[in-house]
Each structure stands twice: as structure tokens, then as C-alpha cells.
Short mmCIF file of the C-alpha atoms (twelve columns), coordinates in Angstrom:
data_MODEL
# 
_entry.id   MODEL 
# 
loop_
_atom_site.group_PDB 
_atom_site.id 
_atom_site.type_symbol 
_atom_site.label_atom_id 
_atom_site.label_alt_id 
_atom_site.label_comp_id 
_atom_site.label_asym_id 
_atom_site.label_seq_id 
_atom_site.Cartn_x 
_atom_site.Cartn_y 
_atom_site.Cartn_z 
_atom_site.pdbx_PDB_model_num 
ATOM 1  C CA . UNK A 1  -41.852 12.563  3.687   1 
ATOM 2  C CA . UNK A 2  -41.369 8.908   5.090   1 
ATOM 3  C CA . UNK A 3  -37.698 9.056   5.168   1 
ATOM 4  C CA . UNK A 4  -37.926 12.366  7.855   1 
ATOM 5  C CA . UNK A 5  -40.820 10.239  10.061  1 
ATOM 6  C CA . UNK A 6  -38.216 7.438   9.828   1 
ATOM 7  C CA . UNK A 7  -35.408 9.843   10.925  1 
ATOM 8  C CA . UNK A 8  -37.576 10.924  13.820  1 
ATOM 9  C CA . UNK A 9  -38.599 7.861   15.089  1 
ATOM 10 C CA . UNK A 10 -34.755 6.016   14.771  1 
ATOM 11 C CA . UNK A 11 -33.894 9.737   16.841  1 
ATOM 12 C CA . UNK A 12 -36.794 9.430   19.681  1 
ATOM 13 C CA . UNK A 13 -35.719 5.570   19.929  1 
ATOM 14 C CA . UNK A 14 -32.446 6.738   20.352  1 
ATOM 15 C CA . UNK A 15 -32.686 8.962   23.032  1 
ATOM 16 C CA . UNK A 16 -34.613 7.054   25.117  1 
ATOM 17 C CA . UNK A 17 -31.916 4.211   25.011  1 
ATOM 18 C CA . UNK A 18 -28.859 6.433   25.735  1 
ATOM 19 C CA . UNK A 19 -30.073 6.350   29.471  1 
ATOM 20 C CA . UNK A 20 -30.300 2.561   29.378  1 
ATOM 21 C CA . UNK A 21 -27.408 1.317   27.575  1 
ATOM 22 C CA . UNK A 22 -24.534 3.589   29.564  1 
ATOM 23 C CA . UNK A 23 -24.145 1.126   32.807  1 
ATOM 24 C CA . UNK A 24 -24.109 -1.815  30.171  1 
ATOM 25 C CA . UNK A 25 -21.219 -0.107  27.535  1 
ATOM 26 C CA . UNK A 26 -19.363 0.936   30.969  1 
ATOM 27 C CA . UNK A 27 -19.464 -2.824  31.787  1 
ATOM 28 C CA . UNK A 28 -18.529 -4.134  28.475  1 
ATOM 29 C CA . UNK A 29 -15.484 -1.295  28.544  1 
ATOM 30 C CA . UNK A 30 -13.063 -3.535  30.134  1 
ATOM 31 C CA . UNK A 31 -11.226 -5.918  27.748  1 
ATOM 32 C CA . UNK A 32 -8.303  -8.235  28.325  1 
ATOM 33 C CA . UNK A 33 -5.497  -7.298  26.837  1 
ATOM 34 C CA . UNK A 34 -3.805  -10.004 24.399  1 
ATOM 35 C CA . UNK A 35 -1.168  -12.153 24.668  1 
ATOM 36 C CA . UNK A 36 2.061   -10.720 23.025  1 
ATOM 37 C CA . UNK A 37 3.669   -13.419 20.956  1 
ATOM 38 C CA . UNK A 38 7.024   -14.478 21.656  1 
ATOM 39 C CA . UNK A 39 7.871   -15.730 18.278  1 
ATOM 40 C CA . UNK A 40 7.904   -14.304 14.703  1 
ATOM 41 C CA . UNK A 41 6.757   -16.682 11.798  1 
ATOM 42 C CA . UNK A 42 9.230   -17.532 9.195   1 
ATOM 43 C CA . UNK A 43 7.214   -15.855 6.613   1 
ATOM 44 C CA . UNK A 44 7.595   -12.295 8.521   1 
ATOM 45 C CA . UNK A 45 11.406  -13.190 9.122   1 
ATOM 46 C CA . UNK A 46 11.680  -13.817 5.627   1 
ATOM 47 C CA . UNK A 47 10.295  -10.796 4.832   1 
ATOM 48 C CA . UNK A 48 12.216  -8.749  7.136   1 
ATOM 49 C CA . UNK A 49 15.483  -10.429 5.801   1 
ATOM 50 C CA . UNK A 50 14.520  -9.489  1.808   1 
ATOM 51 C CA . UNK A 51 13.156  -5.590  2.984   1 
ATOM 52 C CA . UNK A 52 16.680  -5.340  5.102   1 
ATOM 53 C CA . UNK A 53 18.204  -6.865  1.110   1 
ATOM 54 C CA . UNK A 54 16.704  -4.600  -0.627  1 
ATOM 55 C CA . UNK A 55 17.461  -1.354  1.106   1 
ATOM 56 C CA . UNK A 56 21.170  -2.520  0.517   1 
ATOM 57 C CA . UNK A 57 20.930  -1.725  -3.108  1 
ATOM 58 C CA . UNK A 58 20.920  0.639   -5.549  1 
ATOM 59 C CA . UNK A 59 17.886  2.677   -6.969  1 
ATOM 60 C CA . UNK A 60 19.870  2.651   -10.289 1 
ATOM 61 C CA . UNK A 61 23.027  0.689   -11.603 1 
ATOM 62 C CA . UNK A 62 25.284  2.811   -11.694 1 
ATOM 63 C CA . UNK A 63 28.004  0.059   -13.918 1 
ATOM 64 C CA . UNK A 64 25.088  0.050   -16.792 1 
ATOM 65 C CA . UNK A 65 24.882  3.880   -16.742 1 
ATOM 66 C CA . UNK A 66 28.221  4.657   -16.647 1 
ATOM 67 C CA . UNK A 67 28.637  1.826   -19.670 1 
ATOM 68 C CA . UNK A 68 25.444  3.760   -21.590 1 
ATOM 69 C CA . UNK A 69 27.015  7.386   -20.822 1 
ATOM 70 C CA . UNK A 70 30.830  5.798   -22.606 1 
ATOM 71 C CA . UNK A 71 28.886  4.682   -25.689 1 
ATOM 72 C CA . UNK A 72 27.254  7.874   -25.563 1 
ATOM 73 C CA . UNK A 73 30.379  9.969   -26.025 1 
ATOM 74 C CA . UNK A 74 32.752  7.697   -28.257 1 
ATOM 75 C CA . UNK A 75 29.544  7.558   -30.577 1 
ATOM 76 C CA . UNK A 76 29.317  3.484   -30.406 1 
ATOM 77 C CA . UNK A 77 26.014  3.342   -29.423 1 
ATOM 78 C CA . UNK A 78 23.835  3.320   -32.348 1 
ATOM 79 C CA . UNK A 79 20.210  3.758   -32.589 1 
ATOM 80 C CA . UNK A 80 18.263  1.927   -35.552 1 
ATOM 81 C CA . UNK A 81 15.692  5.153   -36.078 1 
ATOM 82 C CA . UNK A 82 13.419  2.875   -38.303 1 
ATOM 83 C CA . UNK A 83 13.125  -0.074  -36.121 1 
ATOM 84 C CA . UNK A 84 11.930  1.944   -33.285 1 
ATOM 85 C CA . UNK A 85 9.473   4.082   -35.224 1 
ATOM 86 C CA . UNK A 86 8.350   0.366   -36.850 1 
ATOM 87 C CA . UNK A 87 7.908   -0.287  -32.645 1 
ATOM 88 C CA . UNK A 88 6.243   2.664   -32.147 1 
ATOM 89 C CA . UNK A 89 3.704   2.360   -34.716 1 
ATOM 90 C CA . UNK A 90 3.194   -1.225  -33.648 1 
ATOM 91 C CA . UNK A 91 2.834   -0.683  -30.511 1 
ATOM 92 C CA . UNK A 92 0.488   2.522   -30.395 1 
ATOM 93 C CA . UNK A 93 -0.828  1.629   -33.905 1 
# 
């Protein structure tokens, strides 16, 4: 098939390079290194400020669940069973 003669030819090209292009890739090897930067943008510090924010919080607020659980148990928290299968069936259809 073409694409094996292909295959062959890109592999026989190949190998006769590999000789040939060593002393130049062990020339091109060295590389500079870069300048570090001595200051952070404000977007990053802004960043780092709202991560450090956030990881001061709560996953879950605790005031609202502990509010939810009282309803709960005194039986003030009421649930409208026809409005939220009127929801449902609105929403899903």
C-alpha cells in the first residue's frame, strides 16, 4: 500500500538524518534562562487576596441550617405539596 512506502521512506529519511542533526540539537541545547519577575500584577494579587477570602468561609451556613433544622422540629415550616408538584411538572413537563 502507499501509506507503508510512505512509512518507509519518512523511516530511511530519518535515519540518515539522526547522524546529521545531533552536533546541531547539542548546540541548540543551551537556553538562557529567564528573567524572574520581581513584581506580581494586581490582577494575580487580587486573586490571591479573594482565594485567601474564600478559604475563610464556610462550605455551608451553618445559621440557615440550624434556622431550617428549628422549623423542622416545632413543625413551622410548611411545604405547599401542590405548588411544588405544579413546579415539577413545569419544569420537567
Amino acid at each position: 500500500m502507499e501509506i507503508q512506502k510512505i512509512h518507509s521512506a519518512l523511516s530511511a529519511e530519518i535515519g540518515s538524518n539522526k547522524g546529521k542533526q545531533a552536533p546541531a540539537q547539542a548546540q541548540s541545547s543551551v537556553v538562557t534562562a529567564a528573567p524572574k519577575q520581581a513584581t506580581i500584577s494586581k490582577d494575580w494579587q487580587l486573586l490571591e487576596k479573594s482565594h485567601d477570602a474564600l478559604q475563610a468561609l464556610d462550605d455551608v451556613d451553618t445559621d440557615k441550617v440550624n434556622a431550617l433544622r428549628e422549623s423542622l422540629k416545632s413543625g413551622a415550616f410548611k411545604l405547599d405539596l401542590e405548588q411544588i408538584a405544579e413546579k415539577m411538572l413545569n419544569q420537567h413537563g
